[in-house]
Amino acid sequence: MQIQITKTTSPKQKPDQKALGFGKYLTDHMFLMDYDAEQGWHDFRIVPYGPIPMEPDAVALHYAQETFEGLKAYRTPDGGIQLFRPDMNAKRMIQSNHRLCMPEVPVEMFVEATKKLVEVDQDWVPSEPGTSLYIRPFMFTSEGQLSLHSCTKFVFCIICSPVGAYFAEGINPVKILVEDEYVRAVQGGTGFAKCGGNYAAAMAGQEKAEAMGYSQVLWLDGNERKYVEEAGGMNFMYRINDEIWTAPLVGTVLPGVTRDSLIHILKDWGYTVREERMTIADLMQAGHDGSLKEAYACGTAAVISPVGELNYKGDIVTINDFKIGELTQKLYDTLTAIQWGKAEDTYGWTVKVC
Ligand SMILES: *Cc1c(COP(=O)(O)O)cnc(C)c1O
């Protein structure tokens, strides 16, 4: 893959690393490549960050044929830069693209494009504690066509944003509203795919939760609204006595890289991890009888977000006195040490950029 690089002639001023927020700033460059049926992927290029011209009848705008990914580049103590399991994001995007009838981006191509862009924008990778460079690869149908036929023209793009800790005060527990009206995913739908449409469909639930003073939604299964699935943009895990539970990957839950990494670490520590369905009734019961010891949401953006309260139809459970759980803290410390290169990566998860 020959990537043509055109550097910006007007680099932006770098933001204050202590006030990055999440997704507020974008770096100087972006990666682009195009797909059509005759040539496959072609015209690999890194260009100054800027608007992408689109026809008003582009299929992505009307029928949401769009997928995306989210990963991070971390500044290591020696001043280097590394990625965390980028191959997992590449593989997941292939699964998402299959579901949305879009062509694959080969794993090596995805990883190489990501590495090259981060290298070009390396001065944008922050070094303050808890900061990183959030990387957003995405793909959409650029072809103009109002009829509902499968398309042959696609654009793959990567943009980057220096980010701070997802939650301002570090990892403080959040309050979660269990959504009993709207659903996010159904069997046979797109729940396992990282596609924009899932988020559009979830916004009403998220807004409702925020209006009630809750920071996130816990989704139940779409068929019966009975089983616990996942949080807004994060997977959900909880400890019942000494076993860790999380919803199984049966098509309605996003297969998170953070989820997978934490399961590996937990099993190495000797914990039983039960990737099984649990009803919300049983979870609330466990909250009331004290067997629900800890709960957290997990994903690349926030890493781990402890859950201090669950509200299901007005029934409220407080978890671990609204304090971060011991195991949750240990998982956070262990995973972030690997990601930021502060501990030895015995799993071979990190990929050096420069
Ligand atoms: C991205 C995402 C996650 C978390 O996945 P990670 O790979 O850990 O970042 C969980 N749930 C949903 C719905 C997501 O979109």
mmCIF file of N, CA, C and O and ligand atoms in Angstrom, residues 68-70 89 92 184 191 194 199 230-235 254-259 298-301, ligand 1:
data_model
loop_
_atom_site.group_PDB
_atom_site.id
_atom_site.type_symbol
_atom_site.label_atom_id
_atom_site.label_comp_id
_atom_site.label_asym_id
_atom_site.label_seq_id
_atom_site.Cartn_x
_atom_site.Cartn_y
_atom_site.Cartn_z
ATOM 1 N N PHE A 68 -18.156 2.302 11.856
ATOM 2 C CA PHE A 68 -17.011 3.031 12.421
ATOM 3 C C PHE A 68 -16.288 2.181 13.450
ATOM 4 O O PHE A 68 -16.742 1.104 13.829
ATOM 5 N N GLU A 69 -15.149 2.698 13.874
ATOM 6 C CA GLU A 69 -14.359 2.044 14.913
ATOM 7 C C GLU A 69 -13.855 3.103 15.879
ATOM 8 O O GLU A 69 -13.962 4.306 15.603
ATOM 9 N N GLY A 70 -13.298 2.659 17.001
ATOM 10 C CA GLY A 70 -12.724 3.591 17.961
ATOM 11 C C GLY A 70 -11.575 2.915 18.676
ATOM 12 O O GLY A 70 -11.755 1.843 19.253
ATOM 13 N N ASN A 89 -9.879 -4.167 16.297
ATOM 14 C CA ASN A 89 -10.782 -3.178 15.697
ATOM 15 C C ASN A 89 -10.954 -3.462 14.208
ATOM 16 O O ASN A 89 -12.062 -3.352 13.668
ATOM 17 N N ARG A 92 -13.217 -6.430 13.798
ATOM 18 C CA ARG A 92 -14.608 -6.093 14.110
ATOM 19 C C ARG A 92 -15.236 -5.278 12.989
ATOM 20 O O ARG A 92 -16.405 -5.454 12.661
ATOM 21 N N ARG A 184 -32.308 -1.127 21.865
ATOM 22 C CA ARG A 184 -31.168 -0.797 21.016
ATOM 23 C C ARG A 184 -30.957 -1.830 19.906
ATOM 24 O O ARG A 184 -30.594 -1.486 18.789
ATOM 25 N N GLY A 191 -27.043 -5.182 16.268
ATOM 26 C CA GLY A 191 -26.467 -4.900 17.584
ATOM 27 C C GLY A 191 -24.983 -5.185 17.708
ATOM 28 O O GLY A 191 -24.272 -4.497 18.429
ATOM 29 N N LYS A 194 -20.697 -2.137 14.703
ATOM 30 C CA LYS A 194 -20.489 -0.751 15.154
ATOM 31 C C LYS A 194 -20.914 0.133 13.993
ATOM 32 O O LYS A 194 -20.119 0.427 13.103
ATOM 33 N N TYR A 199 -26.608 4.020 17.005
ATOM 34 C CA TYR A 199 -26.534 5.157 17.917
ATOM 35 C C TYR A 199 -27.701 6.109 17.715
ATOM 36 O O TYR A 199 -28.227 6.676 18.677
ATOM 37 N N GLU A 230 -26.209 -4.191 27.522
ATOM 38 C CA GLU A 230 -25.032 -3.333 27.662
ATOM 39 C C GLU A 230 -25.414 -1.887 27.886
ATOM 40 O O GLU A 230 -26.582 -1.516 27.799
ATOM 41 N N ALA A 231 -24.398 -1.051 28.154
ATOM 42 C CA ALA A 231 -24.636 0.377 28.380
ATOM 43 C C ALA A 231 -24.585 1.103 27.036
ATOM 44 O O ALA A 231 -24.321 0.490 26.004
ATOM 45 N N GLY A 232 -24.800 2.405 27.052
ATOM 46 C CA GLY A 232 -24.898 3.195 25.825
ATOM 47 C C GLY A 232 -23.836 2.880 24.790
ATOM 48 O O GLY A 232 -24.141 2.378 23.717
ATOM 49 N N GLY A 233 -22.597 3.174 25.079
ATOM 50 C CA GLY A 233 -21.520 2.864 24.137
ATOM 51 C C GLY A 233 -20.460 2.025 24.795
ATOM 52 O O GLY A 233 -19.289 2.061 24.423
ATOM 53 N N MET A 234 -20.865 1.283 25.816
ATOM 54 C CA MET A 234 -19.915 0.487 26.597
ATOM 55 C C MET A 234 -20.556 -0.836 26.990
ATOM 56 O O MET A 234 -21.771 -0.906 27.167
ATOM 57 N N ASN A 235 -19.743 -1.847 27.168
ATOM 58 C CA ASN A 235 -20.246 -3.121 27.680
ATOM 59 C C ASN A 235 -20.439 -3.007 29.191
ATOM 60 O O ASN A 235 -19.905 -2.107 29.826
ATOM 61 N N LEU A 254 -22.384 -5.440 21.407
ATOM 62 C CA LEU A 254 -21.165 -5.093 20.690
ATOM 63 C C LEU A 254 -19.975 -5.839 21.310
ATOM 64 O O LEU A 254 -19.762 -5.743 22.523
ATOM 65 N N PRO A 255 -19.216 -6.568 20.505
ATOM 66 C CA PRO A 255 -18.056 -7.294 21.063
ATOM 67 C C PRO A 255 -16.900 -6.337 21.371
ATOM 68 O O PRO A 255 -16.012 -6.129 20.545
ATOM 69 N N GLY A 256 -16.897 -5.759 22.543
ATOM 70 C CA GLY A 256 -15.911 -4.743 22.904
ATOM 71 C C GLY A 256 -14.506 -5.317 23.072
ATOM 72 O O GLY A 256 -14.325 -6.408 23.617
ATOM 73 N N VAL A 257 -13.529 -4.539 22.647
ATOM 74 C CA VAL A 257 -12.120 -4.924 22.828
ATOM 75 C C VAL A 257 -11.764 -4.827 24.317
ATOM 76 O O VAL A 257 -11.037 -5.662 24.858
ATOM 77 N N THR A 258 -12.311 -3.824 24.997
ATOM 78 C CA THR A 258 -12.066 -3.669 26.434
ATOM 79 C C THR A 258 -12.688 -4.846 27.184
ATOM 80 O O THR A 258 -12.047 -5.434 28.064
ATOM 81 N N ARG A 259 -13.907 -5.183 26.834
ATOM 82 C CA ARG A 259 -14.596 -6.338 27.434
ATOM 83 C C ARG A 259 -13.735 -7.587 27.305
ATOM 84 O O ARG A 259 -13.478 -8.296 28.281
ATOM 85 N N CYS A 298 -17.562 -0.700 30.436
ATOM 86 C CA CYS A 298 -16.194 -0.648 29.916
ATOM 87 C C CYS A 298 -16.182 -0.443 28.406
ATOM 88 O O CYS A 298 -17.014 -0.969 27.676
ATOM 89 N N GLY A 299 -15.229 0.372 27.965
ATOM 90 C CA GLY A 299 -15.063 0.646 26.543
ATOM 91 C C GLY A 299 -13.796 1.468 26.350
ATOM 92 O O GLY A 299 -13.228 1.976 27.323
ATOM 93 N N THR A 300 -13.362 1.597 25.115
ATOM 94 C CA THR A 300 -12.102 2.276 24.826
ATOM 95 C C THR A 300 -12.086 3.720 25.344
ATOM 96 O O THR A 300 -11.092 4.173 25.902
ATOM 97 N N ALA A 301 -13.177 4.437 25.151
ATOM 98 C CA ALA A 301 -13.187 5.864 25.469
ATOM 99 C C ALA A 301 -12.940 6.120 26.953
ATOM 100 O O ALA A 301 -12.060 6.884 27.316
HETATM 101 C C1 LIG B 1 -17.676 0.654 20.883
HETATM 102 C C2 LIG B 1 -18.733 0.092 21.758
HETATM 103 C C3 LIG B 1 -18.424 -0.647 22.920
HETATM 104 C C4 LIG B 1 -17.034 -0.795 23.468
HETATM 105 O O1 LIG B 1 -16.123 -1.415 22.611
HETATM 106 P P1 LIG B 1 -14.562 -1.216 22.833
HETATM 107 O O2 LIG B 1 -13.958 -1.979 21.711
HETATM 108 O O3 LIG B 1 -14.236 -1.786 24.147
HETATM 109 O O4 LIG B 1 -14.297 0.241 22.763
HETATM 110 C C5 LIG B 1 -19.480 -1.225 23.616
HETATM 111 N N1 LIG B 1 -20.755 -1.070 23.222
HETATM 112 C C6 LIG B 1 -21.090 -0.337 22.132
HETATM 113 C C7 LIG B 1 -22.517 -0.202 21.757
HETATM 114 C C8 LIG B 1 -20.087 0.265 21.365
HETATM 115 O O5 LIG B 1 -20.416 0.984 20.300
#
